[in-house]
PDB file of C-alpha atoms in Angstrom:
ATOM      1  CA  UNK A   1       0.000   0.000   0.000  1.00  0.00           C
ATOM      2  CA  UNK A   2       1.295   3.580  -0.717  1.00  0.00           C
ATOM      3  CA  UNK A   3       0.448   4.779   3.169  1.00  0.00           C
ATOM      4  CA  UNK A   4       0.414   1.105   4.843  1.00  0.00           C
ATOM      5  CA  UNK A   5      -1.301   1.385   8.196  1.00  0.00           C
ATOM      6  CA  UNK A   6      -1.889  -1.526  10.781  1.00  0.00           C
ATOM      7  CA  UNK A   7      -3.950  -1.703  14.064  1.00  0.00           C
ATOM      8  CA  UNK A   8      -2.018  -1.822  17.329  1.00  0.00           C
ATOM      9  CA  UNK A   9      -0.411  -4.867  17.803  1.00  0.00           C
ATOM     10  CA  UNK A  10      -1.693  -5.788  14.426  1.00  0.00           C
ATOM     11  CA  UNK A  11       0.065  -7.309  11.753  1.00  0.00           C
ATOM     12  CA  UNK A  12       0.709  -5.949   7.632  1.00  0.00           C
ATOM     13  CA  UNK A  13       1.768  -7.253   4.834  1.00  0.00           C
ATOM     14  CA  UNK A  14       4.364  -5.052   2.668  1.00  0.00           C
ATOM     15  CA  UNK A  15       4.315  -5.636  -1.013  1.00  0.00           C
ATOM     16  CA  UNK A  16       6.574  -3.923  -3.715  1.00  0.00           C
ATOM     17  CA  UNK A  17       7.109  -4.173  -7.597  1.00  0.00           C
ATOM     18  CA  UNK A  18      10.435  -3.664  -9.339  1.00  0.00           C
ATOM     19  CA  UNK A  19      10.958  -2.676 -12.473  1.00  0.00           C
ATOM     20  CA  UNK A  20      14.110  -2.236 -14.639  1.00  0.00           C
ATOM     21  CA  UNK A  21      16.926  -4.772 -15.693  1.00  0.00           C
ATOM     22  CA  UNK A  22      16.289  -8.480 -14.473  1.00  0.00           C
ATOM     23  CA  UNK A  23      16.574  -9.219 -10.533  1.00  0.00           C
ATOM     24  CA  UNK A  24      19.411 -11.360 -10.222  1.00  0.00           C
ATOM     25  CA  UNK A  25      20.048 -10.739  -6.457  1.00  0.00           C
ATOM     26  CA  UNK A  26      17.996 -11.405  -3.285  1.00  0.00           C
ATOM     27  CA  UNK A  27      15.057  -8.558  -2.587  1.00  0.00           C
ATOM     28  CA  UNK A  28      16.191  -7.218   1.202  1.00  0.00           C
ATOM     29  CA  UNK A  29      13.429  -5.705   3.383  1.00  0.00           C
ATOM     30  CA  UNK A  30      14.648  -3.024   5.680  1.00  0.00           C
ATOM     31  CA  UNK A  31      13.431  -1.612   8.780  1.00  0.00           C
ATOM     32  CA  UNK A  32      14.315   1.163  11.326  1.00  0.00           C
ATOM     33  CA  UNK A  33      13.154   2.145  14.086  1.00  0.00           C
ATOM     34  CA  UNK A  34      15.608   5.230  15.811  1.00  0.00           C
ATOM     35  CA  UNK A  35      19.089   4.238  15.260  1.00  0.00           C
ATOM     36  CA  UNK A  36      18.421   0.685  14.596  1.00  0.00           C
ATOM     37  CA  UNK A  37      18.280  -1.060  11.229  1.00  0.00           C
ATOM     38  CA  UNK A  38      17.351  -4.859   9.990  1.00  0.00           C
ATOM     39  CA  UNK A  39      17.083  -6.466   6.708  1.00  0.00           C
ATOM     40  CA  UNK A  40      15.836  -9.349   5.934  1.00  0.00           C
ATOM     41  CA  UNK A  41      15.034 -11.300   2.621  1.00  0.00           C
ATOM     42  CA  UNK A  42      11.695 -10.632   0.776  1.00  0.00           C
ATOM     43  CA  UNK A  43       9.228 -13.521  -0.230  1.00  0.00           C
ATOM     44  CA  UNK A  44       9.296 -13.607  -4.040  1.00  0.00           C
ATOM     45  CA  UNK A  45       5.289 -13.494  -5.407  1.00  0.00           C
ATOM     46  CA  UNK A  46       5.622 -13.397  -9.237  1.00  0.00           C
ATOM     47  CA  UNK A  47       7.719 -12.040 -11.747  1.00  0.00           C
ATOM     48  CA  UNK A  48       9.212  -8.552 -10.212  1.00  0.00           C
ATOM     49  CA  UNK A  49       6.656  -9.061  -7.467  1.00  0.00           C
ATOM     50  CA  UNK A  50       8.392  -9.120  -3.645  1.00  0.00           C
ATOM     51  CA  UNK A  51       6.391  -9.099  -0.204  1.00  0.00           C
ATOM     52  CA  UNK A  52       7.545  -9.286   3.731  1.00  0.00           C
ATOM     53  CA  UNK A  53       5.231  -9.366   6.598  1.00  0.00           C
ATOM     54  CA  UNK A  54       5.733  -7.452   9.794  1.00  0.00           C
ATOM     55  CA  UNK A  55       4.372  -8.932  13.172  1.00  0.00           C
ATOM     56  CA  UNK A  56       2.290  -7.234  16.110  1.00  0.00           C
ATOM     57  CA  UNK A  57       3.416  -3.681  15.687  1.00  0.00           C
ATOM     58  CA  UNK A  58       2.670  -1.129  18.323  1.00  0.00           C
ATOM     59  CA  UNK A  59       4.636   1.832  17.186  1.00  0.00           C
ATOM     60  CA  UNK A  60       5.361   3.461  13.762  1.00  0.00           C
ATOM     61  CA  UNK A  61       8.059   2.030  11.756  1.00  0.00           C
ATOM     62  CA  UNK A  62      10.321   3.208   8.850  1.00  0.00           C
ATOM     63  CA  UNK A  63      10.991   0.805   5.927  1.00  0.00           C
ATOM     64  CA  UNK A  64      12.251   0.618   2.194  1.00  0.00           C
ATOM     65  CA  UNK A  65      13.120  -2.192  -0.350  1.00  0.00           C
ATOM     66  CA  UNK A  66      16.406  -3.283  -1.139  1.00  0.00           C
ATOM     67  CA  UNK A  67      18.700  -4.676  -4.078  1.00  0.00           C
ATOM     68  CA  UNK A  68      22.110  -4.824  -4.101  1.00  0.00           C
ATOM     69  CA  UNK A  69      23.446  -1.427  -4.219  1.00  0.00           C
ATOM     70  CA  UNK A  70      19.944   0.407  -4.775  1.00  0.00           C
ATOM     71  CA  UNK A  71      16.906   1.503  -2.276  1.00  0.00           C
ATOM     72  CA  UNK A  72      13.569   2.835  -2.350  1.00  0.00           C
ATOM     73  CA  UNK A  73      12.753   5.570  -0.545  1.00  0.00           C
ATOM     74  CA  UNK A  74      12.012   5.184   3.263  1.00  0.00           C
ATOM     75  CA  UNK A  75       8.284   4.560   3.509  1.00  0.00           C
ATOM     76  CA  UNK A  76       6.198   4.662   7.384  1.00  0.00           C
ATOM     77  CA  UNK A  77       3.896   2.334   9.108  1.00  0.00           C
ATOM     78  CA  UNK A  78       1.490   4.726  10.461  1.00  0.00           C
ATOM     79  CA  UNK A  79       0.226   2.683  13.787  1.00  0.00           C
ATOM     80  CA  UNK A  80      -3.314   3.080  14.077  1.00  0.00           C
ATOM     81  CA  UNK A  81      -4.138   3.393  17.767  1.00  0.00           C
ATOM     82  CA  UNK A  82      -7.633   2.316  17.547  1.00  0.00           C
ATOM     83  CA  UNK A  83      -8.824  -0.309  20.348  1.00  0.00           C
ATOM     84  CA  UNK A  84     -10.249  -3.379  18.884  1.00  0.00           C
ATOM     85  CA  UNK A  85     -12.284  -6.160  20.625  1.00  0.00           C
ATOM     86  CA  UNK A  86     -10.153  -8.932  20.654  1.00  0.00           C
ATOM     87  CA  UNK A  87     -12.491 -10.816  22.539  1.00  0.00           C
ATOM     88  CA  UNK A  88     -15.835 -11.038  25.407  1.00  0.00           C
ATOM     89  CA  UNK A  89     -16.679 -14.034  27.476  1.00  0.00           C
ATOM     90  CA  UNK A  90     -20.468 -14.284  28.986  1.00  0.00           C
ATOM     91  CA  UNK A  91     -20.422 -15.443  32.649  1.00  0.00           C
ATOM     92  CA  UNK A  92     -24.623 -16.081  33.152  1.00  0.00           C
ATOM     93  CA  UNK A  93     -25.116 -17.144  36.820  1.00  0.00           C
ATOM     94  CA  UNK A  94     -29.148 -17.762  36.839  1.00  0.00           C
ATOM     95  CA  UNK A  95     -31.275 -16.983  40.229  1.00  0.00           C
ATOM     96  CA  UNK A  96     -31.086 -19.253  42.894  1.00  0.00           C
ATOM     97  CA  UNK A  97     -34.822 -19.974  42.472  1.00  0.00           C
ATOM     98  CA  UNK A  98     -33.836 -22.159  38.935  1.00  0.00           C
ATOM     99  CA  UNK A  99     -31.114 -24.193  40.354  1.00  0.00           C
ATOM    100  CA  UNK A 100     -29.135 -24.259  36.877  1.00  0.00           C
ATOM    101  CA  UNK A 101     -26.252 -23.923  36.389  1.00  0.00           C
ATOM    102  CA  UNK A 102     -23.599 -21.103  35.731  1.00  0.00           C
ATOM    103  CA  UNK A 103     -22.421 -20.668  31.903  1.00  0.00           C
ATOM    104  CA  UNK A 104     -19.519 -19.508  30.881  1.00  0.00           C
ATOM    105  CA  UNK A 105     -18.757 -19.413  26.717  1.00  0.00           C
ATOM    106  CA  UNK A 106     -17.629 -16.823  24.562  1.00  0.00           C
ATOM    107  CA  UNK A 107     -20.275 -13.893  23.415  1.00  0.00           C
ATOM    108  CA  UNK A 108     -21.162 -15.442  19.404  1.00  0.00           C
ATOM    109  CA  UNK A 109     -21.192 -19.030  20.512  1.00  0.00           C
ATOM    110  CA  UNK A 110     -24.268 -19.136  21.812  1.00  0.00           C
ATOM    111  CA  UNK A 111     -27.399 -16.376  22.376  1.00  0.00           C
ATOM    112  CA  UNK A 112     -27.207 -13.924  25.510  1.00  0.00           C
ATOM    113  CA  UNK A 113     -30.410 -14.998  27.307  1.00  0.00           C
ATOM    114  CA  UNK A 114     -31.505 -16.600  30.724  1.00  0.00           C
ATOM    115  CA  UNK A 115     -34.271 -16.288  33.406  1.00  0.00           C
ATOM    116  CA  UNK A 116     -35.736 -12.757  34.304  1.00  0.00           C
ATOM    117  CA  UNK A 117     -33.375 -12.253  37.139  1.00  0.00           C
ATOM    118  CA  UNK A 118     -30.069 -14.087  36.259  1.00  0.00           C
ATOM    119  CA  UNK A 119     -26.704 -11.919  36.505  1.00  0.00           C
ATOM    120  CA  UNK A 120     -24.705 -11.018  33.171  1.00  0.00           C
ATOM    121  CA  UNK A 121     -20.795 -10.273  33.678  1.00  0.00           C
ATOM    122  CA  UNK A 122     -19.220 -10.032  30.371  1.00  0.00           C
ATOM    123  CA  UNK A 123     -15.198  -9.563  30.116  1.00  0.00           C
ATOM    124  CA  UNK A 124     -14.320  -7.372  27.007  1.00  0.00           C
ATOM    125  CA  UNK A 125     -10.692  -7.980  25.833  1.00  0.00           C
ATOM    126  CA  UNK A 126      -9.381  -5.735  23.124  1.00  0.00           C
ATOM    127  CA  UNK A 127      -5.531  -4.964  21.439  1.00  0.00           C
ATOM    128  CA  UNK A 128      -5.052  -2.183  23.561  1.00  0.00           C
ATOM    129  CA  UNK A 129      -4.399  -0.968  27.141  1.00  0.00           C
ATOM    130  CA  UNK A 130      -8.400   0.488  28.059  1.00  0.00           C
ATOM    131  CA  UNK A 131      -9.246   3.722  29.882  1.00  0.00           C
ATOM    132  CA  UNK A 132     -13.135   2.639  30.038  1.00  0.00           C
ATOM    133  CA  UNK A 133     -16.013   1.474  28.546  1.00  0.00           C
ATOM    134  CA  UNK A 134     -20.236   2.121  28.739  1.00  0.00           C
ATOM    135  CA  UNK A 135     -22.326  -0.546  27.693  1.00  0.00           C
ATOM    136  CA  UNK A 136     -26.146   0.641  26.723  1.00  0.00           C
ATOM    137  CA  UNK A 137     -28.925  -1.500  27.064  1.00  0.00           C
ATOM    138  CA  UNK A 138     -31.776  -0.615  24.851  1.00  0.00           C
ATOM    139  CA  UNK A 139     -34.954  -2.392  25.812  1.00  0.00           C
ATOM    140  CA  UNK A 140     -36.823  -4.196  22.821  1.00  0.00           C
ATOM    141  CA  UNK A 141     -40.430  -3.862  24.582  1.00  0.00           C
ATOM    142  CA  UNK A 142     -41.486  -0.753  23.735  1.00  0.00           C
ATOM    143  CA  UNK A 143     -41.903   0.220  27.341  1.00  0.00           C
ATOM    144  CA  UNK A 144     -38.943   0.123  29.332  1.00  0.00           C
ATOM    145  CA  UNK A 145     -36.386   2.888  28.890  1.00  0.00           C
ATOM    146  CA  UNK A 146     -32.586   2.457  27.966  1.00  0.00           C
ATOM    147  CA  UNK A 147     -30.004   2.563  30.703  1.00  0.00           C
ATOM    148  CA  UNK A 148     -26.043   2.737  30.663  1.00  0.00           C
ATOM    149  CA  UNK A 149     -23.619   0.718  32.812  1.00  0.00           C
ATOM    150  CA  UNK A 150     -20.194   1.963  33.166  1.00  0.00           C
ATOM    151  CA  UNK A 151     -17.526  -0.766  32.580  1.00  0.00           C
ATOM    152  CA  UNK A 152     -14.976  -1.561  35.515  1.00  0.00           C
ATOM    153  CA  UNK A 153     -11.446  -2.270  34.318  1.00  0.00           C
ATOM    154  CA  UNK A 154     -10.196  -5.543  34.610  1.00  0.00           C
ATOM    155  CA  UNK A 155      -6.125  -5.581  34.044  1.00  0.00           C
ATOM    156  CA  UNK A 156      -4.822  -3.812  31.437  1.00  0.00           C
ATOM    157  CA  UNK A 157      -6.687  -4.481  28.262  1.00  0.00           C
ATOM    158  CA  UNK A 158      -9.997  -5.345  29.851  1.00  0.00           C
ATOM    159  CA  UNK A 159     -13.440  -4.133  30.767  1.00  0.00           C
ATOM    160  CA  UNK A 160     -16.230  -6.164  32.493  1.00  0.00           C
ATOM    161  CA  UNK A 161     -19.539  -5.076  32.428  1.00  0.00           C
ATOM    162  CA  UNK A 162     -22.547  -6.780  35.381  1.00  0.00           C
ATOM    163  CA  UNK A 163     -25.970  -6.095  35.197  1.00  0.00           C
ATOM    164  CA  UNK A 164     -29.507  -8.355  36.030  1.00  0.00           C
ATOM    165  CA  UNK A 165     -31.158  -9.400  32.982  1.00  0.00           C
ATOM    166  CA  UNK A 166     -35.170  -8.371  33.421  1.00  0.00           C
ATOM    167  CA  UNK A 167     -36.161  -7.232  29.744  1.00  0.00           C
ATOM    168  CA  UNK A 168     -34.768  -8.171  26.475  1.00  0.00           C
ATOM    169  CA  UNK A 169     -32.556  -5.802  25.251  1.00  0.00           C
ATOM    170  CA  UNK A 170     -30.392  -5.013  21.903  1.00  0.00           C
ATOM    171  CA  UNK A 171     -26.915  -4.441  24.030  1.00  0.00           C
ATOM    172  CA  UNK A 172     -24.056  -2.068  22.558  1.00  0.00           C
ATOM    173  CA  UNK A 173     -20.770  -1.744  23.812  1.00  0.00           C
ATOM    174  CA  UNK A 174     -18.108   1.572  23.399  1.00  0.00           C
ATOM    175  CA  UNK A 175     -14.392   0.726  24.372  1.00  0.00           C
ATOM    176  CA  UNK A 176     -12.146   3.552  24.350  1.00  0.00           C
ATOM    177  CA  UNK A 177      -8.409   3.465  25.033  1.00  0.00           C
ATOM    178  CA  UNK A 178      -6.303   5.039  27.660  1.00  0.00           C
ATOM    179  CA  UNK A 179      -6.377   7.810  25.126  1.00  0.00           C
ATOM    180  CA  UNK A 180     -10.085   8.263  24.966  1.00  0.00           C
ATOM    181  CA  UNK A 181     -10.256   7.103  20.868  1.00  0.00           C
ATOM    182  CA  UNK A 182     -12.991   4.912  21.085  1.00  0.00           C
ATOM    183  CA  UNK A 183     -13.178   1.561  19.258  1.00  0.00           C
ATOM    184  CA  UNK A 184     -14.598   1.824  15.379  1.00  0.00           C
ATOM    185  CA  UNK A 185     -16.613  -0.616  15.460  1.00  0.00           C
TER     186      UNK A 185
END
């Protein structure tokens, strides 16, 4: 990409063409980062085509292509520092009234719902150290109005969120990063 970005702790893949007189060397990829400077050998992908793949980046990072004796230009990662959920696990402990048991699976698996009464925690893991979090629960039923729970932090990249289920309820949930930028999505 002309302007490659990447998420935080995200990963990118860096392609390049080259044009001119046959390749007959190896394609070197070469980052900096201060005073620091690595190369390493490009995966070929077609006829002048070259890639390289940079791992879990969390700050910017200055590259260019090399062969032999020539260079590209220095080039940036830009580091987007955009939190991301990574991940939320459902804990669903239902009133003592039921006697079922407590569930415990990851939010997608299987549908958010219980018994009037049961108690929701939900863990929200994302790429990046979190300031906070509000989750809003809009009520389906017409009737009841929509309420807010603040998240409490839970190490560094996590929020959990606790409430008592008692209406059904489309649930949305806002991350933001020790930087207040809020999640995207």
């Amino acid at each position: 990409p002309a302007r490659p970005q990447v998420i935080y702790g995200g990963d990118a893949t860096i392609n390049v063409a080259i044009s001119g007189a046959p390749i007959r060397k190896s394609v070197r990829f070469a980052t900096r980062q201060g005073d620091r400077t690595q190369e390493v050998d490009c995966f070929h992908g077609g006829t002048a085509h070259f890639a390289q793949r940079i791992e879990r980046v969390t700050e910017p990072v200055d590259f260019c292509f090399r062969v032999g004796r020539a260079r590209s230009r220095w080039h940036r990662v830009e580091v987007l520092l955009r939190p991301v959920v990574e991940s939320a696990e459902v804990r669903l402990t239902p009133p003592p009234y039921s006697r079922r048991p407590e569930r415990t699976f990851a939010l997608g698996a299987e549908p958010l719902s219980g018994l009037r009464g049961s108690k929701v925690e939900m863990l929200v893991h994302s790429n990046r150290p979190l300031g906070h979090g509000t989750m809003t629960l809009s009520p389906t039923d017409g009737i009841s109005a929509a309420r807010t729970i603040e998240g409490e932090g839970r190490g560094l990249k996590g929020t959990t969120f606790r409430w008592t289920l008692d209406v059904s309820a489309l649930v949305k949930v806002q991350i933001r990063d020790i930087h207040g930028t809020p999640a995207r999505e």
